Short mmCIF file of C-alpha atoms (C1' of nucleotides) in Angstrom, two decimals:
data_model
loop_
_atom_site.label_atom_id
_atom_site.label_comp_id
_atom_site.label_asym_id
_atom_site.label_seq_id
_atom_site.Cartn_x
_atom_site.Cartn_y
_atom_site.Cartn_z
CA MET A 464 33.37 29.77 16.12
CA ALA A 465 35.42 28.45 13.24
CA LEU A 466 33.14 28.98 10.35
CA ALA A 467 35.00 30.13 7.29
CA LYS A 468 38.27 28.82 5.89
CA GLU A 469 38.00 25.39 4.27
CA PRO A 470 36.49 24.65 0.83
CA PRO A 471 32.81 25.64 0.81
CA PRO A 472 31.20 23.30 3.30
CA VAL A 473 27.65 24.00 2.33
CA SER A 474 26.51 26.83 0.13
CA PRO A 475 28.06 27.27 -3.34
CA ARG A 476 27.17 23.79 -4.16
CA SER A 477 27.56 22.56 -7.71
CA GLY A 478 24.54 21.51 -9.68
CA ALA A 479 26.17 18.16 -10.20
CA ASP A 480 26.36 17.55 -6.46
CA GLN A 481 22.75 18.46 -6.09
CA GLU A 482 21.86 16.07 -8.87
CA ALA A 483 23.88 13.30 -7.27
CA GLU A 484 22.08 13.77 -3.98
CA TYR A 485 18.71 13.74 -5.75
CA ARG A 486 19.62 10.45 -7.33
CA ALA A 487 20.81 8.98 -4.05
CA GLN A 488 17.59 10.02 -2.39
CA THR A 489 15.51 8.55 -5.17
CA ARG A 490 17.44 5.30 -5.00
CA LEU A 491 16.86 5.11 -1.28
CA TRP A 492 13.15 5.72 -1.70
CA LEU A 493 12.81 3.10 -4.41
CA ARG A 494 14.68 0.55 -2.33
CA LEU A 495 12.57 1.29 0.70
CA LEU A 496 9.42 0.87 -1.33
CA ALA A 497 10.66 -2.33 -2.94
CA CYS A 498 11.51 -3.94 0.42
CA THR A 499 8.19 -3.02 1.95
CA THR A 500 6.19 -4.14 -1.07
CA LEU A 501 8.02 -7.43 -1.22
CA ILE A 502 7.54 -8.32 2.44
CA GLU A 503 4.03 -6.95 2.67
CA GLY A 504 2.90 -8.89 -0.37
CA GLU A 505 4.24 -12.15 0.98
CA LEU A 506 2.75 -11.62 4.44
CA ARG A 507 -0.60 -10.73 2.94
CA ARG A 508 -0.58 -13.80 0.77
CA ARG A 509 0.12 -16.07 3.73
CA PHE A 510 -2.49 -14.41 5.91
CA ARG A 511 -5.03 -15.01 3.24
CA GLU A 512 -4.02 -18.60 2.54
CA GLU A 513 -3.54 -19.73 6.12
CA PHE A 514 -6.19 -17.78 7.95
CA ASP A 515 -8.40 -16.16 5.32
CA PHE A 516 -7.62 -12.89 7.04
CA THR A 517 -6.28 -9.56 5.83
CA MET A 518 -3.48 -7.46 7.25
CA PRO A 519 -5.57 -4.42 8.11
CA ARG A 520 -7.83 -6.64 10.19
CA PHE A 521 -4.80 -8.15 11.89
CA ASP A 522 -3.39 -4.68 12.56
CA VAL A 523 -6.56 -3.65 14.35
CA LEU A 524 -6.44 -6.75 16.53
CA ALA A 525 -2.76 -6.14 17.26
CA GLN A 526 -3.58 -2.70 18.63
CA LEU A 527 -6.42 -4.01 20.75
CA ASP A 528 -4.32 -6.85 22.10
CA ARG A 529 -2.19 -4.30 23.92
CA GLU A 530 -5.22 -2.70 25.54
CA PRO A 531 -7.08 -5.13 27.78
CA SER A 532 -9.61 -2.48 28.70
CA GLY A 533 -10.32 -1.56 25.11
CA LEU A 534 -9.62 1.50 23.06
CA VAL A 535 -11.54 4.56 22.00
CA LEU A 536 -12.43 4.03 18.37
CA GLY A 537 -10.89 7.32 17.32
CA GLU A 538 -7.52 6.18 18.59
CA LEU A 539 -7.20 3.49 15.92
CA PRO A 540 -6.83 5.74 12.87
CA LYS A 541 -4.04 7.63 14.61
CA ARG A 542 -2.10 4.56 15.62
CA LEU A 543 -2.52 2.73 12.36
CA MET A 544 -1.93 5.81 10.22
CA VAL A 545 -5.05 5.29 8.16
CA SER A 546 -8.10 7.45 7.62
CA ALA A 547 -11.04 7.16 9.96
CA GLY A 548 -13.54 6.40 7.24
CA ASN A 549 -11.45 3.45 6.28
CA LEU A 550 -11.80 1.77 9.62
CA THR A 551 -15.56 1.81 9.78
CA PRO A 552 -16.15 -1.20 7.52
CA ILE A 553 -13.14 -3.06 8.92
CA VAL A 554 -14.34 -2.67 12.49
CA ASP A 555 -17.86 -3.52 11.34
CA ARG A 556 -16.73 -6.84 10.01
CA LEU A 557 -14.57 -7.67 13.02
CA VAL A 558 -17.59 -7.06 15.25
CA GLU A 559 -19.79 -9.11 12.94
CA ASP A 560 -17.31 -11.99 13.06
CA GLY A 561 -17.14 -11.86 16.85
CA TYR A 562 -13.50 -10.82 17.25
CA ILE A 563 -14.24 -7.49 18.93
CA THR A 564 -17.07 -5.56 20.54
CA ARG A 565 -18.07 -1.95 20.00
CA THR A 566 -19.94 -0.19 22.78
CA PRO A 567 -20.93 3.47 22.97
CA SER A 568 -19.57 5.45 25.90
CA ASN A 569 -22.12 6.66 28.44
CA LEU A 570 -20.22 9.87 29.06
CA ASP A 571 -20.06 10.96 25.43
CA ARG A 572 -22.50 9.39 23.06
CA ARG A 573 -20.31 10.25 20.07
CA VAL A 574 -17.52 8.03 21.33
CA GLN A 575 -17.33 4.28 20.97
CA ILE A 576 -15.07 1.86 22.75
CA VAL A 577 -13.78 -1.19 20.95
CA CYS A 578 -12.52 -4.20 22.86
CA MET A 579 -11.26 -7.62 21.90
CA THR A 580 -13.39 -10.63 22.81
CA VAL A 581 -11.97 -13.80 24.32
CA GLU A 582 -12.26 -15.60 20.99
CA GLY A 583 -10.71 -12.62 19.25
CA ARG A 584 -7.75 -12.72 21.57
CA LYS A 585 -7.33 -16.43 21.03
CA ALA A 586 -7.45 -16.08 17.26
CA PHE A 587 -5.06 -13.16 17.37
CA ARG A 588 -2.46 -15.06 19.40
CA ARG A 589 -2.54 -17.88 16.92
CA MET A 590 -2.10 -15.57 13.96
CA ALA A 591 0.56 -13.46 15.67
CA LYS A 592 2.64 -16.56 16.26
CA SER A 593 2.55 -17.43 12.57
CA HIS A 594 3.20 -13.85 11.63
CA GLY A 595 6.35 -13.87 13.75
CA SER A 596 7.67 -17.05 12.24
CA TRP A 597 6.91 -15.93 8.69
CA LEU A 598 8.84 -12.77 9.30
CA ALA A 599 11.71 -14.75 10.81
CA GLU A 600 11.72 -16.96 7.76
CA LEU A 601 11.77 -14.02 5.37
CA LEU A 602 14.47 -12.14 7.26
CA ALA A 603 16.57 -15.17 8.11
CA GLY A 604 19.12 -14.29 5.44
CA PHE A 605 19.83 -10.89 6.93
CA PRO A 606 22.54 -10.93 9.61
CA ALA A 607 20.92 -10.84 13.04
CA ASP A 608 23.61 -8.58 14.47
CA ARG A 609 22.71 -5.85 12.03
CA LEU A 610 18.96 -5.84 12.61
CA ASP A 611 19.10 -3.21 15.33
CA GLY A 612 21.51 -1.04 13.37
CA LEU A 613 19.23 -0.92 10.38
CA THR A 614 16.22 -0.32 12.60
CA GLY A 615 18.05 2.62 14.14
CA GLU A 616 18.82 4.11 10.75
CA LEU A 617 15.19 3.81 9.77
CA ASP A 618 14.20 5.44 13.03
CA GLU A 619 16.36 8.40 12.15
CA LEU A 620 14.92 8.50 8.67
CA LYS A 621 11.42 8.45 10.04
CA GLY A 622 12.23 11.26 12.45
CA ALA A 623 13.76 13.35 9.68
CA VAL A 624 10.74 12.87 7.44
CA ARG A 625 8.34 13.62 10.22
CA ASP A 626 10.21 16.82 11.05
CA ALA A 627 10.18 17.86 7.41
CA MET A 628 6.43 17.34 7.27
CA GLN A 629 5.80 19.17 10.50
CA LYS A 630 7.27 22.56 9.83
CA PRO A 631 6.07 23.74 6.39
CA MET B 230 33.97 -32.06 9.29
CA ALA B 231 34.44 -30.14 12.48
CA LEU B 232 30.96 -30.07 13.84
CA ALA B 233 30.97 -30.56 17.57
CA LYS B 234 33.29 -28.97 20.14
CA GLU B 235 32.91 -25.27 20.90
CA PRO B 236 29.96 -23.69 22.72
CA PRO B 237 26.92 -24.23 20.52
CA PRO B 238 27.48 -21.96 17.53
CA VAL B 239 24.05 -22.41 16.14
CA SER B 240 21.72 -25.12 17.31
CA PRO B 241 20.89 -25.40 21.03
CA ARG B 242 19.89 -21.82 21.07
CA SER B 243 18.10 -20.48 24.08
CA GLY B 244 14.45 -19.62 23.71
CA ALA B 245 15.23 -16.16 25.01
CA ASP B 246 17.67 -15.51 22.19
CA GLN B 247 15.17 -16.68 19.67
CA GLU B 248 12.56 -14.43 21.19
CA ALA B 249 14.94 -11.47 21.13
CA GLU B 250 15.65 -12.00 17.46
CA TYR B 251 11.93 -12.28 16.73
CA ARG B 252 11.38 -8.96 18.43
CA ALA B 253 14.26 -7.32 16.57
CA GLN B 254 12.87 -8.56 13.28
CA THR B 255 9.41 -7.33 14.09
CA ARG B 256 10.75 -3.93 15.09
CA LEU B 257 12.63 -3.69 11.81
CA TRP B 258 9.54 -4.62 9.84
CA LEU B 259 7.35 -2.11 11.66
CA ARG B 260 9.91 0.64 11.12
CA LEU B 261 10.24 -0.18 7.46
CA LEU B 262 6.50 -0.08 7.06
CA ALA B 263 6.19 3.18 8.98
CA CYS B 264 8.82 4.94 6.87
CA THR B 265 7.28 3.79 3.62
CA THR B 266 3.75 4.66 4.68
CA LEU B 267 4.81 8.09 5.85
CA ILE B 268 6.67 9.03 2.69
CA GLU B 269 4.20 7.40 0.35
CA GLY B 270 1.25 9.16 1.94
CA GLU B 271 2.89 12.55 1.65
CA LEU B 272 3.95 12.01 -1.95
CA ARG B 273 0.49 10.80 -2.88
CA ARG B 274 -1.11 13.80 -1.24
CA ARG B 275 1.12 16.21 -3.15
CA PHE B 276 0.59 14.43 -6.44
CA ARG B 277 -3.10 14.74 -5.98
CA GLU B 278 -3.05 18.37 -4.89
CA GLU B 279 -0.53 19.65 -7.40
CA PHE B 280 -1.27 17.55 -10.44
CA ASP B 281 -4.49 15.68 -9.74
CA PHE B 282 -2.54 12.56 -10.50
CA THR B 283 -2.01 9.29 -8.65
CA MET B 284 1.23 7.48 -7.95
CA PRO B 285 0.41 4.29 -9.85
CA ARG B 286 -0.22 6.41 -12.92
CA PHE B 287 3.06 8.20 -12.38
CA ASP B 288 4.86 4.89 -11.92
CA VAL B 289 3.63 3.67 -15.28
CA LEU B 290 4.84 6.83 -16.98
CA ALA B 291 8.19 6.53 -15.20
CA GLN B 292 8.71 3.10 -16.69
CA LEU B 293 7.75 4.23 -20.16
CA ASP B 294 9.98 7.28 -19.96
CA ARG B 295 12.97 4.96 -19.95
CA GLU B 296 11.78 3.19 -23.08
CA PRO B 297 11.56 5.53 -26.05
CA SER B 298 10.41 2.72 -28.30
CA GLY B 299 7.69 1.63 -25.94
CA LEU B 300 7.20 -1.43 -23.82
CA VAL B 301 5.31 -4.66 -24.14
CA LEU B 302 2.29 -4.32 -21.88
CA GLY B 303 3.10 -7.50 -20.02
CA GLU B 304 6.40 -6.04 -18.91
CA LEU B 305 4.73 -3.44 -16.71
CA PRO B 306 3.28 -5.75 -14.06
CA LYS B 307 6.70 -7.36 -13.62
CA ARG B 308 8.56 -4.11 -13.24
CA LEU B 309 6.04 -2.44 -11.01
CA MET B 310 5.40 -5.53 -8.90
CA VAL B 311 1.65 -5.32 -9.28
CA SER B 312 -0.85 -7.74 -10.76
CA ALA B 313 -1.67 -7.61 -14.43
CA GLY B 314 -5.37 -7.13 -13.95
CA ASN B 315 -4.65 -4.07 -11.92
CA LEU B 316 -2.93 -2.31 -14.77
CA THR B 317 -5.72 -2.65 -17.28
CA PRO B 318 -7.87 0.21 -15.97
CA ILE B 319 -4.82 2.36 -15.20
CA VAL B 320 -3.46 1.99 -18.71
CA ASP B 321 -6.97 2.50 -20.06
CA ARG B 322 -7.22 5.85 -18.40
CA LEU B 323 -3.73 6.96 -19.39
CA VAL B 324 -4.60 6.19 -23.00
CA GLU B 325 -7.93 7.98 -22.64
CA ASP B 326 -6.18 11.03 -21.25
CA GLY B 327 -3.66 11.05 -24.08
CA TYR B 328 -0.51 10.33 -22.07
CA ILE B 329 0.26 7.02 -23.76
CA THR B 330 -0.75 4.92 -26.75
CA ARG B 331 -1.55 1.22 -26.84
CA THR B 332 -1.08 -0.60 -30.14
CA PRO B 333 -1.39 -4.32 -30.81
CA SER B 334 1.68 -6.05 -32.17
CA ASN B 335 1.45 -7.40 -35.70
CA LEU B 336 3.55 -10.42 -34.88
CA ASP B 337 1.45 -11.58 -31.96
CA ARG B 338 -2.06 -10.28 -31.69
CA ARG B 339 -2.20 -11.05 -27.98
CA VAL B 340 0.59 -8.62 -27.28
CA GLN B 341 0.19 -4.89 -26.97
CA ILE B 342 2.84 -2.24 -27.00
CA VAL B 343 2.44 0.86 -24.88
CA CYS B 344 4.36 4.01 -25.65
CA MET B 345 4.44 7.50 -24.19
CA THR B 346 3.08 10.34 -26.32
CA VAL B 347 4.84 13.67 -26.68
CA GLU B 348 2.39 15.31 -24.31
CA GLY B 349 2.75 12.41 -21.92
CA ARG B 350 6.48 12.84 -21.88
CA LYS B 351 6.15 16.53 -21.27
CA ALA B 352 3.73 16.05 -18.40
CA PHE B 353 5.90 13.34 -16.93
CA ARG B 354 9.02 15.50 -16.92
CA ARG B 355 7.18 18.24 -15.11
CA MET B 356 5.86 15.86 -12.48
CA ALA B 357 9.16 14.02 -12.10
CA LYS B 358 10.87 17.29 -11.31
CA SER B 359 8.43 18.03 -8.53
CA HIS B 360 8.65 14.48 -7.31
CA GLY B 361 12.40 14.83 -6.98
CA SER B 362 12.22 18.05 -5.05
CA TRP B 363 9.50 16.76 -2.73
CA LEU B 364 11.62 13.77 -1.94
CA ALA B 365 14.63 16.01 -1.35
CA GLU B 366 12.55 18.13 0.97
CA LEU B 367 11.33 15.13 2.94
CA LEU B 368 14.75 13.52 3.20
CA ALA B 369 16.68 16.73 3.79
CA GLY B 370 17.05 15.97 7.49
CA PHE B 371 18.80 12.68 6.85
CA PRO B 372 22.59 13.01 6.48
CA ALA B 373 23.50 12.91 2.79
CA ASP B 374 26.64 10.91 3.42
CA ARG B 375 24.63 8.03 4.81
CA LEU B 376 22.10 7.74 2.02
CA ASP B 377 24.13 5.22 0.07
CA GLY B 378 24.93 3.19 3.15
CA LEU B 379 21.30 2.81 4.04
CA THR B 380 20.41 2.03 0.44
CA GLY B 381 23.03 -0.70 0.49
CA GLU B 382 21.62 -2.23 3.65
CA LEU B 383 18.17 -2.25 2.12
CA ASP B 384 19.57 -3.87 -0.97
CA GLU B 385 20.93 -6.65 1.15
CA LEU B 386 17.65 -6.96 2.96
CA LYS B 387 15.78 -7.17 -0.30
CA GLY B 388 18.14 -9.83 -1.58
CA ALA B 389 17.76 -11.87 1.58
CA VAL B 390 13.98 -11.70 1.43
CA ARG B 391 13.93 -12.58 -2.23
CA ASP B 392 16.14 -15.59 -1.59
CA ALA B 393 13.91 -16.71 1.25
CA MET B 394 10.88 -16.49 -1.01
CA GLN B 395 12.56 -18.31 -3.87
CA LYS B 396 13.48 -21.58 -2.28
CA PRO B 397 10.41 -22.64 -0.21
"C1'" DG C 1425 -31.36 28.57 27.26
"C1'" DC C 1426 -29.95 29.15 22.20
"C1'" DC C 1427 -26.42 29.18 18.64
"C1'" DT C 1428 -22.08 28.50 16.76
"C1'" DT C 1429 -18.07 25.77 16.62
"C1'" DT C 1430 -15.65 21.69 17.46
"C1'" DT C 1431 -15.19 16.75 17.68
"C1'" DA C 1432 -16.33 11.64 16.67
"C1'" DT C 1433 -17.99 8.81 13.34
"C1'" DT C 1434 -20.21 7.28 9.04
"C1'" DT C 1435 -21.29 7.71 4.23
"C1'" DT C 1436 -20.06 8.41 -0.54
"C1'" DA C 1437 -17.38 8.52 -4.73
"C1'" DA C 1438 -13.47 7.22 -7.01
"C1'" DG C 1439 -9.31 4.74 -7.36
"C1'" DT C 1440 -6.04 0.81 -6.30
"C1'" DC C 1441 -5.11 -3.87 -5.49
"C1'" DT C 1442 -5.41 -9.00 -5.60
"C1'" DA C 1443 -6.81 -13.67 -7.01
"C1'" DA C 1444 -9.19 -16.30 -9.92
"C1'" DA C 1445 -11.86 -17.08 -13.91
"C1'" DA C 1446 -12.61 -16.09 -18.70
"C1'" DC C 1447 -10.92 -15.03 -23.39
"C1'" DA C 1448 -7.99 -14.87 -27.13
"C1'" DT C 1449 -4.14 -16.23 -29.51
"C1'" DC C 1450 -0.09 -18.68 -30.39
"C1'" DC C 1451 2.89 -22.79 -30.48
"C1'" DG C 1452 4.29 -27.59 -30.74
"C1'" DC C 1453 3.29 -31.80 -32.34
"C1'" DA C 1454 1.09 -35.78 -34.24
"C1'" DT D 112 -4.74 -30.12 -40.22
"C1'" DG D 113 -6.29 -29.91 -35.93
"C1'" DC D 114 -5.80 -30.36 -31.02
"C1'" DG D 115 -3.91 -29.46 -26.31
"C1'" DG D 116 -1.28 -26.69 -23.56
"C1'" DA D 117 1.08 -22.26 -22.77
"C1'" DT D 118 0.92 -17.26 -22.77
"C1'" DG D 119 -0.97 -12.32 -22.79
"C1'" DT D 120 -4.74 -9.67 -21.42
"C1'" DT D 121 -9.25 -8.52 -19.52
"C1'" DT D 122 -13.07 -9.31 -16.46
"C1'" DT D 123 -15.08 -10.14 -12.01
"C1'" DA D 124 -15.68 -10.18 -7.13
"C1'" DG D 125 -14.09 -8.59 -2.93
"C1'" DA D 126 -11.30 -5.77 0.15
"C1'" DC D 127 -8.77 -1.54 1.23
"C1'" DT D 128 -7.77 3.33 0.70
"C1'" DT D 129 -8.46 8.32 0.68
"C1'" DA D 130 -10.85 12.84 0.63
"C1'" DA D 131 -14.73 15.15 1.23
"C1'" DA D 132 -19.46 15.59 2.60
"C1'" DA D 133 -22.91 14.36 5.93
"C1'" DT D 134 -24.56 13.26 10.55
"C1'" DA D 135 -24.67 13.45 15.43
"C1'" DA D 136 -23.43 14.97 19.79
"C1'" DA D 137 -20.93 17.94 22.94
"C1'" DA D 138 -18.90 22.44 24.52
"C1'" DG D 139 -18.65 27.20 24.99
"C1'" DG D 140 -20.16 32.02 24.45
"C1'" DC D 141 -23.74 35.20 24.93
#
DNA sequence: GCCTTTTATTTTAAGTCTAAAACATCCGCA
DNA sequence: TGCGGATGTTTTAGACTTAAAATAAAAGGC
């Protein structure tokens, strides 16, 4: 297995190279953060202005929309990557406002099942439509034929980060 | 002006195509958000565990580190893309803890100038070093020779979004 | 059948964030 | 000089966020 020979492929790496990579990584991170912040801020603003709704609330509805038979409450924190305690007041308010229902399971009284109501589903569809067109408007200037390529790169990035977090 | 002729280059676009682009845009947005959330959460966790510090506080110090002569307070919200009101308590606490100073300008008594203290600078350097190595650790699995390419794509994306937000 | 451990959820404390209102000061202009 | 509008900052009200502690119920070992 051709290993040796050519100029050091990996190990005796110069400090300058290391520094350059650090900087490149930091630049990437800052850009990533800037893009997300920019888009998220604009979407949040429109949600608030148009529907007097917040993104976390919308995110919960989006998950439930895919599950006609409802979802175990504990599944939401995992899917939305937020803490469980965080969801309690959000779900509370969605129930209060009539968008979803929360019913305890008969098999395990610790577990609750949340399910979208008919009105909730209607409201969600309306908001999702706007959400899609806002996104289209914001991303219109980015070439459509490179959307998937960039998504793929980000997928790889996500996988790499997840792996790095897994092992330690 | 050659407008007509060839198979519709832009307008009579099929609904299916439009739908496909919507989906591609949504996928991109979700991936972007997932990557940012993942990395941000991990960095925040480490900041808290290692230094009992938060990222917004670190971000403020990072800005001031680049400005030896200090910065007008009003510049911070712009650079960090957060609201002004948000910074007040953060700056308050950084002053309280001795990392920075806040002095009113003599020319304009509305304006305040914030400046890092010696201890603040020392603490920042220590944290920035860890921050860099954490990032390197998290991004280690992503090919180094594609960092700049991805950063460039994100730059374009950011520009496109900014343009879209400018004109409305 | 108890007792310990695990699992699902809520509560609490502290911090971050925004939008909008309130304050304070400055500037231009008559 | 004094007034009206612009600008810099803080305050307020409301929502989200996490981590950690508390509660409640189930599961498993003995």
